[in-house]
mmCIF file of C-alpha atoms in Angstrom:
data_model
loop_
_atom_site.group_PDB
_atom_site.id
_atom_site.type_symbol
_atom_site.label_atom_id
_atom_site.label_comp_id
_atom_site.label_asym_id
_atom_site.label_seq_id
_atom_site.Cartn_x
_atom_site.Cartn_y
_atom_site.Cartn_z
ATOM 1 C CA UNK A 738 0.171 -14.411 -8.671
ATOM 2 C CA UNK A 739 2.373 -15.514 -11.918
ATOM 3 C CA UNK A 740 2.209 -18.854 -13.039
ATOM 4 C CA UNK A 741 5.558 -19.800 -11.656
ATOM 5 C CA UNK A 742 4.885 -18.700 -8.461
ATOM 6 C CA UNK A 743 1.509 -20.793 -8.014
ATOM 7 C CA UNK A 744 3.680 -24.069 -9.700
ATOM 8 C CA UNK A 745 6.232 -23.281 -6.769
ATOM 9 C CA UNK A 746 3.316 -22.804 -4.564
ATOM 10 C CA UNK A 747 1.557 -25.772 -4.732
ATOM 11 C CA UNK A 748 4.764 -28.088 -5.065
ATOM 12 C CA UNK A 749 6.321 -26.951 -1.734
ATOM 13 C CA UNK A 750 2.301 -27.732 -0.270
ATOM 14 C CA UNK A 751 2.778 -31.092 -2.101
ATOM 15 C CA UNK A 752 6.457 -31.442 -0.354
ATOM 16 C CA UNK A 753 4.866 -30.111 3.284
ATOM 17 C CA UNK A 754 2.316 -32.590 2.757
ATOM 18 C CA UNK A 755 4.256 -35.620 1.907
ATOM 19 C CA UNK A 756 7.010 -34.842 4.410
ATOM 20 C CA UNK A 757 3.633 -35.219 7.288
ATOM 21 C CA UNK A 758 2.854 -38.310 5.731
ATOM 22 C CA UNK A 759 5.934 -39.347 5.723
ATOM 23 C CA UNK A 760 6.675 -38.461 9.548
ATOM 24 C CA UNK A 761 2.978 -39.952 10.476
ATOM 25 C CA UNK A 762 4.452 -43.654 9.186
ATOM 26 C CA UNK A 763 7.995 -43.430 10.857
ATOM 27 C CA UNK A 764 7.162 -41.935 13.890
ATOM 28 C CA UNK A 765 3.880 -43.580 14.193
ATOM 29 C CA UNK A 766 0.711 -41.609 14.561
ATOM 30 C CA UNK A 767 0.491 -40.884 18.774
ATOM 31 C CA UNK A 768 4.524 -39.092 18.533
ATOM 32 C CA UNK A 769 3.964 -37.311 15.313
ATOM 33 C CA UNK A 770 0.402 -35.798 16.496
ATOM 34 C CA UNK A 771 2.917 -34.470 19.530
ATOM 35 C CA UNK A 772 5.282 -32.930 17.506
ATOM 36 C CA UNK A 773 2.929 -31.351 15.038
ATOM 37 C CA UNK A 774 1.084 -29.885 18.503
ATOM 38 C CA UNK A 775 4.570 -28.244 19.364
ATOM 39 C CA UNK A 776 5.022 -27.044 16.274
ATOM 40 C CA UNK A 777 2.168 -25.271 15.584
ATOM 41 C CA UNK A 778 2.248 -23.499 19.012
ATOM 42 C CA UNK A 779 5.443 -22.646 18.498
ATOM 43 C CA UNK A 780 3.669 -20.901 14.937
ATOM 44 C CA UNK A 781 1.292 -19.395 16.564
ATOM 45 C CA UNK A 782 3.496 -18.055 19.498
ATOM 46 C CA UNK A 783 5.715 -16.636 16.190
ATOM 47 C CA UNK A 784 2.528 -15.119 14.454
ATOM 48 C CA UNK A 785 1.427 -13.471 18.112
ATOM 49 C CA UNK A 786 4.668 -12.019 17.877
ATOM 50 C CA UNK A 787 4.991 -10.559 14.684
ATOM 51 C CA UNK A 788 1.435 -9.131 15.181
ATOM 52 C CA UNK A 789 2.239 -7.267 18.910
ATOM 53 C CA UNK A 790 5.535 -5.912 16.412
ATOM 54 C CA UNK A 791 3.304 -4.547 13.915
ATOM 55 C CA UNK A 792 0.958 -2.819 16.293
ATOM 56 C CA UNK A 793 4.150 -1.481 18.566
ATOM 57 C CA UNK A 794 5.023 0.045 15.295
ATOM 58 C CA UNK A 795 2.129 1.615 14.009
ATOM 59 C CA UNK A 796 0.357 3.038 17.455
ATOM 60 C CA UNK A 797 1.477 6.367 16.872
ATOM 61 C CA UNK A 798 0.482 7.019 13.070
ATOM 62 C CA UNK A 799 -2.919 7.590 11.669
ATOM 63 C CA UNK A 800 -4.986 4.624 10.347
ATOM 64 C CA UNK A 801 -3.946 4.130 6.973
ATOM 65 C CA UNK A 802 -1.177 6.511 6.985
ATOM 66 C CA UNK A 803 -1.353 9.808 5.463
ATOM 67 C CA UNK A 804 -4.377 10.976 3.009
ATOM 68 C CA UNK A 805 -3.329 10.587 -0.947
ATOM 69 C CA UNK A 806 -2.802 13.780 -2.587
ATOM 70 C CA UNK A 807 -5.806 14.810 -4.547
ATOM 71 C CA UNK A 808 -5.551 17.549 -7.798
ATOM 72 C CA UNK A 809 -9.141 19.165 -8.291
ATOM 73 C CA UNK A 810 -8.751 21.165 -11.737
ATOM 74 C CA UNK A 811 -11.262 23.627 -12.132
ATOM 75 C CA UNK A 812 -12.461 25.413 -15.478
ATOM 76 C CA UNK A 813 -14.869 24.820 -18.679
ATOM 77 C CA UNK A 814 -13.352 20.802 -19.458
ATOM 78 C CA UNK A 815 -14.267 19.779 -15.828
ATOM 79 C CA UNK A 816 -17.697 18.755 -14.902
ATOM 80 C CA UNK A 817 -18.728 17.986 -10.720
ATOM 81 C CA UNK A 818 -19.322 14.211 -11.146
ATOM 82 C CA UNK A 819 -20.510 13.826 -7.828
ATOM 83 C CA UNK A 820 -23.675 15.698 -8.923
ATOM 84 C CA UNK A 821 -24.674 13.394 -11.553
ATOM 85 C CA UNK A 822 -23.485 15.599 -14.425
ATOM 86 C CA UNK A 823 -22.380 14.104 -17.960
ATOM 87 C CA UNK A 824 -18.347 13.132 -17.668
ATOM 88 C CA UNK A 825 -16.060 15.389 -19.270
ATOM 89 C CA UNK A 826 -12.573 14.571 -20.285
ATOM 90 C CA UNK A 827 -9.408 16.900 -21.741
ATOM 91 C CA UNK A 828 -10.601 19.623 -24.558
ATOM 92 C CA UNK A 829 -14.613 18.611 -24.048
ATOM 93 C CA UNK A 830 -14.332 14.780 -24.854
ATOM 94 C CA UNK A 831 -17.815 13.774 -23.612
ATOM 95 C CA UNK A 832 -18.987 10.473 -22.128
ATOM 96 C CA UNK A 833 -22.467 10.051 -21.754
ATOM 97 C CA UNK A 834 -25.045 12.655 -22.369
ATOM 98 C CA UNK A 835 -25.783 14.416 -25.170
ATOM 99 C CA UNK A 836 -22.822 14.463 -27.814
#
């Protein structure tokens, strides 16, 4: 997250906030803890939504989508790391092991 978005960030939390407050003293507390109850269920109702969308529209693909295309090069510069061997990179640029 840049630094302007985290200064926009927490000023429209600070606005959010303020405007409760604000709606807690005119409306007194009883008739703004109703309207905040209707809101949020009307959130929630909104986030069920969006969430029965996202499922409708991945149920017939694979989990995570298709594999990432792997390149395995082959030949005297490559070394099988997944057997512990010393790391070899380009035209025998050695990491570890003996040099």
């Amino acid at each position: 997250m840049s630094r302007t978005q985290r200064i926009m960030l927490v000023c429209a939390t600070g606005a959010a906030g303020g405007a409760c407050l604000v709606a807690s003293v005119y409306l007194g507390l009883d008739r703004a803890d109703k309207i905040a109850s209707i809101v949020s269920a009307v959130a929630g109702l909104g986030a069920l939504a969006v969430a029965i969308y996202q499922l409708a529209q991945s149920s017939g693909e694979q989990p995570g989508g298709s594999p990432p295309r792997q390149v395995q090069r082959g030949g005297d510069n490559s070394t099988n790391i997944q057997s512990g061997g010393n790391i070899k990179f380009g035209d025998s640029n050695n990491l570890g092991g003996d040099r």
